[in-house]
Amino acid sequence: MSFDLEDALGKLRQEFLEGSVDRLDQIDDCLNRIFQDEGSRGENFFQMQRDIHSLKGTAGTYGFTTVSTIAHRLEDYMEASRRLDQPGLQDVQKFIDIIRRVLETGIEPNEAERDAILAELPSVTKQGKTAAEISDQSVKEIIVLMVMDKGLQRKMIGTELVSCGFSVSFSESPVEAIGLALRVKPQVILSNLEFDEMSGIELANVFKEIKATEEIPFVLMTSRKGKIPNLPSHIYVCHKSGDFAEELTETLIDLGLFGELNAKAGTG
Amino acid sequence: MPTVLVVDDDIDMQNFVSTIAKAVGCETDVVASGQEAIDALTAKMTDIAFVDLNMPGMNGWDTVKAIRALPGGDGCKIIVLSGQNTMHDREDAHEAGCDRFVDKPVTPEKIIEVIQAFS
C-alpha cells in the first residue's frame, strides 16, 4: 500500500473519531426522546438501531474492533429484551457511554483492556436488572453464544435463556460465530446443525482446533430424531422436540452453568 | 483504471471506499441513497458500483436490481458491501444481480483486491 493511502486512511480514521461523537450524540437524543416519551417510540428505536448497526460496521472498518463488538453486544441486548423498559433503556445508555469512552481515547484497547471493558457491559436478567445490580446474589455472568438464523425460534430460545439469567450473544452464520466467539468469550455455544456454509458439526470441530475456544462446550440443536452419525464425542446434542427445554436445561446443569452449580460458580 | 460509484448512507464508509478507490487511480463518485445512485448512473454509468444494503428509502437489494435495469447497467460490476451477512442476505443480493458480496468491516486490502479483480 502506498504511503499516500496510509496517510489518507489515517486522516479518515481521525474524521471517523470526530464524526462518531455526532453519531453517539444522535443516539443519545433518540434515547432521551424514548425516555421522555417524545415522538414515535418506534421511529426513535428504528433510528437508534440504524445508528448502532452502522457504528458496528464502520468502527470495525477503521480498526476499532472493540467498539464493533460492543455495538454487536448492544444489538444482542436489544434483541434479547422482551421490551426495553426504563432499566433496559438505562442499560442501553451504559453501552453507549462505554462506546463513547473507548472512542474518546482514540486507541483500540489491548486484549486485557478489551476483556475488562466487555465485562462491564450490562446483561439482561429475569427482573430486568443488570448483573451488577444483583451482585449481592453472587450471580456470575454466563455468556451463551447462539448460532442460528434470525427468527421466532432464536428469539424464543434467546429470551428464555435471558429470563434464566444468561447473557446471550447471537450470530447468524458459522463464519461470523468464529470471530465473535474469540471476542465475547462465551461459556457455552449453542448452534443449529444445518447451515449452508458449513454444518454445526464442522463448526464445533473448528472451535475444537482453536486454542482459545477448544474448551468451550458446544451444544448442537437439531430437529433430527435419533442419533446423528459420526458425531464427535465433544459435542452435546439437544433435540428440538417437546422436551427441548428440559433437555437444554439438563445439559446446562451438567455443564455446571445452571442451577445450584451455577450459584456455586458465581460465588468466586 | 475503472470508474467507481460508492452508494452508502454512512459518510465514513463513503470516504473510506472512495479514498481507497482514488488511491489506486479510479475516478470515483459517492452518493448517499439508492435513488441518487440511479440518478448518477443514468447520467453516467460507471464500471464498478459499491452498494450498501442497509439504506433508508430504497434498500441495497432494490438498488442493485434498479442498476441492472438501467441502460448499460448489465455491464456495471456491482459489489455489495454490508454488515448484514447471512446466507439469505448473500443469496438475495446475488439474485438481485450483484457480482460480489463483501462483509463489513472491510479492510483497504479487500477493497483494492475487488477493484483489481474487476479492472
XYZ file of C-alpha atoms in Angstrom:
387
model
C 0.000 0.000 0.000
C 1.404 3.419 -0.876
C 2.384 5.957 1.763
C -0.270 8.372 0.485
C -3.043 5.889 1.083
C -1.836 5.191 4.610
C -1.758 8.910 5.240
C -5.242 9.395 3.806
C -6.619 6.499 5.841
C -5.077 7.975 8.980
C -6.913 11.218 8.324
C -10.147 9.349 7.629
C -9.752 7.456 10.882
C -9.479 10.795 12.665
C -12.572 12.052 10.847
C -14.402 8.880 11.857
C -13.478 9.503 15.504
C -14.729 13.082 15.307
C -17.862 12.078 13.393
C -18.645 9.305 15.850
C -19.178 11.937 18.550
C -22.074 13.314 16.486
C -23.393 9.822 15.859
C -23.315 8.989 19.573
C -24.991 12.321 20.350
C -27.696 11.370 17.873
C -28.217 8.033 19.627
C -28.344 9.884 22.970
C -31.018 12.185 21.537
C -33.080 9.204 20.417
C -32.711 7.604 23.837
C -33.735 10.820 25.570
C -36.820 11.097 23.393
C -37.747 7.494 24.249
C -37.088 8.145 27.975
C -39.291 11.214 27.881
C -41.881 9.566 25.653
C -41.460 12.215 22.975
C -42.374 11.474 19.377
C -42.830 7.996 17.954
C -41.143 5.324 20.081
C -40.926 3.063 17.022
C -39.250 5.688 14.855
C -36.791 6.608 17.585
C -35.922 2.939 18.057
C -35.536 2.396 14.338
C -33.173 5.362 14.043
C -31.202 4.238 17.077
C -30.875 0.682 15.728
C -29.692 2.011 12.363
C -27.018 4.147 14.025
C -25.838 1.290 16.225
C -25.698 -1.103 13.258
C -23.814 1.453 11.197
C -21.365 2.097 14.036
C -20.733 -1.645 14.322
C -19.620 -1.907 10.694
C -17.753 1.370 10.419
C -15.861 1.094 13.703
C -14.539 -2.313 12.678
C -13.510 -0.971 9.288
C -11.429 1.740 10.985
C -9.772 -0.755 13.316
C -11.923 -0.256 16.428
C -12.928 -3.882 16.801
C -13.792 -3.442 20.482
C -16.370 -0.783 19.628
C -17.693 -3.041 16.883
C -18.034 -5.860 19.430
C -19.774 -3.612 21.977
C -22.204 -2.468 19.284
C -22.839 -6.117 18.407
C -23.484 -6.925 22.085
C -25.846 -3.958 22.262
C -27.783 -5.287 19.269
C -27.935 -8.664 21.049
C -29.128 -6.985 24.246
C -31.893 -5.201 22.398
C -32.948 -8.381 20.603
C -32.949 -10.469 23.786
C -35.018 -7.963 25.766
C -38.723 -8.610 25.703
C -39.361 -4.887 25.765
C -36.968 -2.153 26.778
C -38.347 -0.575 29.933
C -36.648 2.166 31.949
C -33.869 -0.036 33.437
C -33.319 -1.519 29.982
C -33.001 1.933 28.444
C -30.521 2.860 31.157
C -28.506 -0.196 30.160
C -28.568 0.915 26.532
C -27.248 4.257 27.748
C -24.422 2.424 29.547
C -23.452 0.643 26.327
C -23.371 3.982 24.520
C -21.344 5.616 27.307
C -18.792 2.801 27.158
C -18.507 3.131 23.374
C -18.012 6.872 23.795
C -15.309 6.318 26.414
C -13.394 3.922 24.158
C -13.625 6.191 21.131
C -12.555 9.207 23.166
C -9.193 7.547 23.776
C -8.733 7.219 20.012
C -6.892 3.933 20.540
C -8.062 0.354 20.115
C -7.735 -1.289 23.556
C -5.319 -4.176 24.019
C -6.707 -7.624 24.790
C -6.687 -7.268 28.579
C -8.340 -3.851 28.390
C -10.909 -5.173 25.931
C -11.802 -8.065 28.235
C -12.268 -5.645 31.135
C -14.460 -3.385 29.003
C -16.620 -6.268 27.763
C -17.024 -7.475 31.355
C -18.549 -4.098 32.214
C -21.340 -4.419 29.671
C -24.850 -4.787 31.042
C -26.719 -8.028 30.546
C -30.433 -8.700 30.600
C -31.737 -10.674 33.571
C -35.038 -12.093 34.661
C -36.068 -8.998 36.538
C -34.669 -6.624 34.001
C -31.841 -5.812 36.395
C -28.231 -5.812 35.368
C -25.830 -8.432 36.704
C -24.082 -5.641 38.622
C -27.317 -4.584 40.361
C -27.897 -8.073 41.694
C -24.275 -8.785 42.558
C -25.304 -9.303 46.184
C -26.782 -12.588 44.975
C -23.372 -13.526 43.628
C -24.627 -14.045 40.131
C -21.835 -14.599 37.656
C -22.466 -13.562 34.101
C -22.575 -16.535 31.790
C -22.461 -15.747 28.113
C -24.186 -18.051 25.675
C -23.301 -17.715 22.006
C -26.244 -18.786 19.855
C -25.510 -19.590 16.233
C -28.884 -19.534 14.497
C -30.680 -17.714 11.747
C -32.831 -14.814 12.858
C -36.412 -15.808 13.514
C -39.019 -16.733 16.064
C -37.153 -19.829 17.274
C -33.992 -17.839 18.005
C -35.976 -15.096 19.686
C -37.848 -17.602 21.885
C -34.792 -19.575 22.965
C -32.779 -16.387 23.470
C -35.488 -14.750 25.541
C -35.882 -17.863 27.703
C -32.141 -18.042 28.319
C -32.108 -14.376 29.269
C -35.029 -14.914 31.626
C -32.902 -17.610 33.314
C -30.112 -15.105 33.875
C -27.801 -15.808 30.935
C -26.356 -13.210 28.631
C -26.912 -14.126 25.027
C -24.905 -13.155 22.015
C -26.285 -14.000 18.588
C -24.607 -14.917 15.365
C -26.396 -15.664 12.132
C -23.633 -17.593 10.452
C -20.922 -20.061 11.494
C -18.210 -17.923 9.911
C -19.267 -14.852 11.882
C -19.578 -17.002 15.025
C -15.884 -17.923 14.939
C -14.747 -14.307 15.179
C -17.466 -13.442 17.655
C -16.539 -16.306 19.984
C -12.958 -15.067 20.117
C -14.137 -11.610 21.109
C -17.017 -12.271 23.526
C -15.539 -15.467 25.037
C -18.775 -17.363 25.745
C -19.044 -20.100 28.354
C -21.155 -22.245 26.020
C -22.047 -22.281 22.335
C -25.480 -23.352 21.105
C -25.688 -23.981 17.402
C -28.069 -25.262 14.792
C -26.963 -28.319 12.852
C -27.798 -27.107 9.371
C -26.144 -24.136 7.669
C -25.254 -23.537 4.055
C -21.621 -22.574 4.653
C -20.666 -25.407 6.997
C -22.540 -27.760 9.289
C -22.845 -27.269 13.038
C -20.563 -30.288 13.472
C -17.908 -28.731 11.249
C -18.242 -25.515 13.241
C -17.753 -27.439 16.502
C -14.634 -29.030 15.037
C -13.268 -25.609 14.071
C -13.771 -24.386 17.642
C -12.020 -27.522 18.903
C -8.984 -26.682 16.763
C -8.643 -23.135 18.128
C -6.789 -22.923 21.430
C -8.918 -20.033 22.729
C -12.168 -21.919 22.109
C -11.229 -25.594 22.449
C -12.594 -25.833 25.999
C -15.930 -24.120 25.316
C -18.760 -26.664 25.459
C -20.627 -26.950 22.169
C -24.311 -27.875 22.100
C -25.927 -28.819 18.834
C -29.645 -28.149 18.455
C -31.390 -30.302 15.906
C -34.850 -31.443 14.931
C -33.403 -34.739 13.629
C -34.657 -37.707 15.565
C -32.305 -40.375 16.810
C -28.540 -40.432 16.816
C -26.512 -38.261 14.490
C -23.991 -40.380 12.604
C -20.279 -39.693 13.135
C -20.961 -37.247 15.931
C -17.703 -36.327 17.713
C -17.804 -37.075 21.430
C -17.109 -33.468 22.450
C -20.451 -32.268 21.048
C -23.616 -32.220 23.160
C -26.978 -32.592 21.438
C -30.401 -31.184 22.296
C -33.341 -32.278 20.196
C -35.864 -29.668 19.137
C -38.927 -31.519 20.277
C -41.492 -31.177 23.033
C -38.751 -31.894 25.572
C -36.298 -29.359 24.186
C -36.432 -27.033 27.185
C -35.831 -29.917 29.604
C -33.009 -31.331 27.505
C -31.291 -27.972 27.265
C -31.735 -27.310 30.975
C -30.246 -30.705 31.854
C -27.321 -30.105 29.527
C -26.622 -26.704 31.064
C -26.827 -28.206 34.560
C -24.434 -30.997 33.526
C -22.047 -28.350 32.254
C -22.210 -26.529 35.583
C -23.723 -23.461 34.008
C -27.162 -23.561 35.557
C -28.903 -24.313 38.822
C -27.023 -24.913 42.057
C -23.724 -25.391 40.310
C -24.143 -22.008 38.678
C -24.715 -20.394 42.049
C -21.522 -22.050 43.342
C -19.608 -20.877 40.297
C -20.800 -17.367 40.936
C -19.559 -17.136 44.467
C -15.912 -16.807 43.481
C -8.484 2.254 -14.233
C -12.236 1.740 -13.829
C -14.737 4.371 -12.795
C -16.345 3.764 -9.408
C -19.555 4.829 -7.675
C -19.907 4.357 -3.911
C -23.512 4.060 -2.688
C -23.705 4.287 1.104
C -25.638 6.497 3.510
C -22.758 6.351 6.001
C -20.337 9.177 5.246
C -17.450 7.364 6.958
C -17.890 4.371 4.670
C -18.275 6.643 1.629
C -14.970 8.312 2.478
C -13.238 5.032 3.248
C -14.107 3.286 -0.008
C -13.732 6.349 -2.236
C -10.342 7.245 -0.763
C -9.011 3.771 -1.472
C -10.513 3.716 -4.969
C -8.948 7.099 -5.749
C -5.614 5.956 -4.334
C -5.477 3.124 -6.865
C -6.303 5.545 -9.678
C -10.067 5.205 -10.089
C -12.280 8.125 -10.974
C -14.702 7.972 -8.069
C -18.025 9.482 -7.076
C -20.188 8.981 -3.985
C -23.940 9.086 -3.332
C -25.954 8.512 -0.171
C -29.026 6.621 -1.407
C -30.333 4.202 -3.997
C -32.279 6.944 -5.723
C -29.182 9.127 -6.004
C -27.316 6.128 -7.419
C -29.921 5.669 -10.130
C -29.741 9.382 -10.973
C -25.951 9.342 -11.119
C -25.710 6.128 -13.147
C -28.399 7.259 -15.573
C -26.290 10.339 -16.248
C -23.065 8.331 -16.454
C -22.700 4.589 -15.993
C -19.607 3.516 -14.011
C -17.557 0.337 -14.319
C -17.961 -0.575 -10.654
C -20.590 0.271 -8.011
C -20.118 -0.450 -4.299
C -23.611 -0.701 -2.790
C -24.575 -0.811 0.880
C -27.622 -2.963 1.723
C -28.984 -1.190 4.761
C -30.014 2.230 3.474
C -33.103 4.290 4.174
C -35.621 4.573 1.358
C -34.585 2.293 -1.486
C -32.613 -0.541 0.116
C -29.500 -2.137 -1.368
C -31.251 -5.107 -2.994
C -33.679 -2.836 -4.850
C -30.812 -0.536 -5.785
C -28.911 -3.462 -7.313
C -31.983 -4.515 -9.307
C -32.567 -0.950 -10.472
C -28.938 -0.547 -11.592
C -29.172 -3.769 -13.577
C -32.296 -2.472 -15.331
C -30.618 0.768 -16.441
C -29.250 1.102 -19.983
C -25.689 -0.239 -19.744
C -26.370 -1.437 -16.205
C -25.657 -5.052 -17.029
C -22.022 -4.095 -17.678
C -21.559 -2.482 -14.278
C -19.786 -4.677 -11.731
C -21.828 -4.405 -8.552
C -20.205 -5.138 -5.208
C -22.481 -5.282 -2.195
C -20.766 -4.088 0.977
C -22.723 -4.989 4.063
C -22.717 -5.898 7.724
C -25.853 -7.962 7.071
C -24.127 -11.130 6.029
C -26.384 -14.129 6.480
C -26.636 -16.675 3.703
C -30.099 -15.268 2.947
C -28.683 -11.759 2.577
C -25.992 -13.081 0.257
C -28.392 -15.141 -1.812
C -30.819 -12.253 -2.102
C -28.011 -9.933 -3.163
C -26.822 -12.379 -5.826
C -30.380 -12.962 -7.004
C -30.805 -9.207 -7.292
C -27.782 -9.213 -9.575
C -24.680 -8.346 -7.557
C -21.317 -9.703 -8.716
C -19.667 -9.924 -5.337
C -20.643 -9.716 -1.664
C -18.109 -8.215 0.738
C -18.639 -8.203 4.504
C -18.254 -5.135 6.683
C -15.980 -4.470 8.492
C -13.826 -4.355 5.404
C -10.098 -3.740 5.006
C -8.374 -1.453 2.479
C -6.681 -4.517 1.003
C -10.062 -6.120 0.311
C -11.345 -3.008 -1.493
C -8.193 -2.902 -3.615
C -8.429 -6.625 -4.364
C -12.024 -6.250 -5.551
C -11.246 -3.238 -7.746
C -8.289 -5.014 -9.285
C -10.334 -8.142 -9.869
C -12.837 -6.168 -11.902
C -10.372 -3.908 -13.699
